Amino acid sequence: LISNVAWTVTFRGTNDGDFSLEPTETAVLTVWLQDYGYDEAHGLYYALGTDTTDPFIDTSAGLLTNYNTFTLEISPVQGTPLVIEKVIPQSLNPIMNLR
């Protein structure tokens, strides 16, 4: 369980900049389970977290593999959380839409 994962949001189309999703706005949330970066020697790389103070998976045993089920809970300031449960497919690509 990672209670506060690293994530980013990208708004598509128009938005009012308050980071509160409204009925006329669309946003893409990206959840980062591993830290990542880029350097000249290695190119793009991914790294595990170091301890419970960072928002990443700390051991390779915690990584998701084929057919693992995972749950993502998005909790608003007010109201009911949105709970999404998915299964990792047979094969993975660096970027996927898991509809």
PDB file of C-alpha atoms in Angstrom:
ATOM      1  CA  LEU A   1       0.000   0.000   0.000  1.00  0.00           C
ATOM      2  CA  ILE A   2       1.328   3.396  -0.974  1.00  0.00           C
ATOM      3  CA  SER A   3      -0.978   5.936   0.604  1.00  0.00           C
ATOM      4  CA  ASN A   4       0.342   8.984  -1.249  1.00  0.00           C
ATOM      5  CA  VAL A   5       1.791   8.027  -4.626  1.00  0.00           C
ATOM      6  CA  ALA A   6       3.615  10.440  -6.882  1.00  0.00           C
ATOM      7  CA  TRP A   7       1.317  11.711  -9.620  1.00  0.00           C
ATOM      8  CA  THR A   8       0.995  14.405 -12.241  1.00  0.00           C
ATOM      9  CA  VAL A   9      -2.035  15.947 -13.922  1.00  0.00           C
ATOM     10  CA  THR A  10      -2.358  17.316 -17.434  1.00  0.00           C
ATOM     11  CA  PHE A  11      -5.509  19.207 -18.338  1.00  0.00           C
ATOM     12  CA  ARG A  12      -6.833  18.737 -21.868  1.00  0.00           C
ATOM     13  CA  GLY A  13      -8.546  21.680 -23.481  1.00  0.00           C
ATOM     14  CA  THR A  14      -9.611  24.644 -21.405  1.00  0.00           C
ATOM     15  CA  ASN A  15      -9.454  24.826 -17.628  1.00  0.00           C
ATOM     16  CA  ASP A  16      -9.528  27.618 -15.080  1.00  0.00           C
ATOM     17  CA  GLY A  17      -6.191  26.686 -13.478  1.00  0.00           C
ATOM     18  CA  ASP A  18      -7.496  25.884  -9.983  1.00  0.00           C
ATOM     19  CA  PHE A  19      -6.638  22.127 -10.198  1.00  0.00           C
ATOM     20  CA  SER A  20     -10.203  21.276  -9.242  1.00  0.00           C
ATOM     21  CA  LEU A  21     -11.859  19.189 -11.959  1.00  0.00           C
ATOM     22  CA  GLU A  22     -15.149  20.736 -13.018  1.00  0.00           C
ATOM     23  CA  PRO A  23     -17.884  19.288 -15.292  1.00  0.00           C
ATOM     24  CA  THR A  24     -16.570  21.059 -18.416  1.00  0.00           C
ATOM     25  CA  GLU A  25     -12.911  20.072 -17.850  1.00  0.00           C
ATOM     26  CA  THR A  26     -10.945  16.949 -18.773  1.00  0.00           C
ATOM     27  CA  ALA A  27      -7.721  15.863 -17.075  1.00  0.00           C
ATOM     28  CA  VAL A  28      -5.253  12.999 -17.465  1.00  0.00           C
ATOM     29  CA  LEU A  29      -3.763  11.664 -14.213  1.00  0.00           C
ATOM     30  CA  THR A  30      -0.454   9.811 -14.365  1.00  0.00           C
ATOM     31  CA  VAL A  31       0.550   7.718 -11.350  1.00  0.00           C
ATOM     32  CA  TRP A  32       4.307   7.163 -10.923  1.00  0.00           C
ATOM     33  CA  LEU A  33       5.084   3.915  -9.092  1.00  0.00           C
ATOM     34  CA  GLN A  34       8.831   4.329  -9.683  1.00  0.00           C
ATOM     35  CA  ASP A  35      11.073   7.368  -9.734  1.00  0.00           C
ATOM     36  CA  TYR A  36      12.474   8.171 -13.147  1.00  0.00           C
ATOM     37  CA  GLY A  37      14.992  10.456 -14.770  1.00  0.00           C
ATOM     38  CA  TYR A  38      17.304  10.947 -17.707  1.00  0.00           C
ATOM     39  CA  ASP A  39      21.058  11.245 -17.992  1.00  0.00           C
ATOM     40  CA  GLU A  40      23.461  11.279 -20.947  1.00  0.00           C
ATOM     41  CA  ALA A  41      25.175   8.003 -19.990  1.00  0.00           C
ATOM     42  CA  HIS A  42      22.088   5.850 -19.382  1.00  0.00           C
ATOM     43  CA  GLY A  43      19.223   7.626 -21.138  1.00  0.00           C
ATOM     44  CA  LEU A  44      15.820   7.235 -19.514  1.00  0.00           C
ATOM     45  CA  TYR A  45      15.981   5.222 -16.293  1.00  0.00           C
ATOM     46  CA  TYR A  46      13.633   4.115 -13.531  1.00  0.00           C
ATOM     47  CA  ALA A  47      14.594   3.638  -9.886  1.00  0.00           C
ATOM     48  CA  LEU A  48      12.913   2.155  -6.840  1.00  0.00           C
ATOM     49  CA  GLY A  49      12.185   4.327  -3.839  1.00  0.00           C
ATOM     50  CA  THR A  50      14.567   4.427  -0.910  1.00  0.00           C
ATOM     51  CA  ASP A  51      12.274   4.343   2.133  1.00  0.00           C
ATOM     52  CA  THR A  52       8.810   5.251   3.369  1.00  0.00           C
ATOM     53  CA  THR A  53       9.506   8.980   3.054  1.00  0.00           C
ATOM     54  CA  ASP A  54       9.213   8.934  -0.748  1.00  0.00           C
ATOM     55  CA  PRO A  55       6.047   8.150  -2.783  1.00  0.00           C
ATOM     56  CA  PHE A  56       7.499   5.197  -4.751  1.00  0.00           C
ATOM     57  CA  ILE A  57       7.630   1.393  -4.463  1.00  0.00           C
ATOM     58  CA  ASP A  58      10.742   0.512  -2.432  1.00  0.00           C
ATOM     59  CA  THR A  59      11.435  -3.117  -3.390  1.00  0.00           C
ATOM     60  CA  SER A  60      11.138  -5.067  -6.626  1.00  0.00           C
ATOM     61  CA  ALA A  61       8.777  -7.458  -4.813  1.00  0.00           C
ATOM     62  CA  GLY A  62       6.272  -4.599  -4.707  1.00  0.00           C
ATOM     63  CA  LEU A  63       6.240  -4.046  -8.466  1.00  0.00           C
ATOM     64  CA  LEU A  64       3.154  -4.998 -10.430  1.00  0.00           C
ATOM     65  CA  THR A  65       3.477  -7.967 -12.778  1.00  0.00           C
ATOM     66  CA  ASN A  66       1.211  -9.656 -15.325  1.00  0.00           C
ATOM     67  CA  TYR A  67      -2.296 -10.355 -14.056  1.00  0.00           C
ATOM     68  CA  ASN A  68      -1.796  -8.536 -10.725  1.00  0.00           C
ATOM     69  CA  THR A  69      -4.841  -6.620  -9.546  1.00  0.00           C
ATOM     70  CA  PHE A  70      -4.327  -3.075  -8.329  1.00  0.00           C
ATOM     71  CA  THR A  71      -6.642  -0.470  -6.862  1.00  0.00           C
ATOM     72  CA  LEU A  72      -6.397   3.276  -7.290  1.00  0.00           C
ATOM     73  CA  GLU A  73      -8.446   5.464  -4.959  1.00  0.00           C
ATOM     74  CA  ILE A  74      -8.889   9.128  -5.819  1.00  0.00           C
ATOM     75  CA  SER A  75     -10.193  11.056  -2.823  1.00  0.00           C
ATOM     76  CA  PRO A  76     -11.744  14.489  -3.338  1.00  0.00           C
ATOM     77  CA  VAL A  77     -11.689  17.181  -0.674  1.00  0.00           C
ATOM     78  CA  GLN A  78     -15.419  16.579  -0.214  1.00  0.00           C
ATOM     79  CA  GLY A  79     -17.559  13.681  -1.322  1.00  0.00           C
ATOM     80  CA  THR A  80     -17.109  10.010  -2.034  1.00  0.00           C
ATOM     81  CA  PRO A  81     -13.741   8.645  -3.226  1.00  0.00           C
ATOM     82  CA  LEU A  82     -13.518   7.202  -6.733  1.00  0.00           C
ATOM     83  CA  VAL A  83     -12.202   3.627  -6.534  1.00  0.00           C
ATOM     84  CA  ILE A  84     -10.774   2.050  -9.699  1.00  0.00           C
ATOM     85  CA  GLU A  85      -9.686  -1.603  -9.738  1.00  0.00           C
ATOM     86  CA  LYS A  86      -7.794  -3.024 -12.731  1.00  0.00           C
ATOM     87  CA  VAL A  87      -5.761  -6.091 -13.691  1.00  0.00           C
ATOM     88  CA  ILE A  88      -2.327  -5.766 -15.300  1.00  0.00           C
ATOM     89  CA  PRO A  89      -2.522  -7.251 -18.826  1.00  0.00           C
ATOM     90  CA  GLN A  90      -0.344 -10.059 -20.204  1.00  0.00           C
ATOM     91  CA  SER A  91       2.166  -7.603 -21.653  1.00  0.00           C
ATOM     92  CA  LEU A  92       3.019  -4.011 -20.818  1.00  0.00           C
ATOM     93  CA  ASN A  93       4.217  -1.068 -22.843  1.00  0.00           C
ATOM     94  CA  PRO A  94       5.872   2.032 -21.324  1.00  0.00           C
ATOM     95  CA  ILE A  95       2.613   3.990 -21.738  1.00  0.00           C
ATOM     96  CA  MET A  96      -0.780   2.267 -21.809  1.00  0.00           C
ATOM     97  CA  ASN A  97      -4.445   3.102 -21.465  1.00  0.00           C
ATOM     98  CA  LEU A  98      -5.927   0.454 -19.142  1.00  0.00           C
ATOM     99  CA  ARG A  99      -9.571   1.379 -19.797  1.00  0.00           C
TER     100      ARG A  99
END
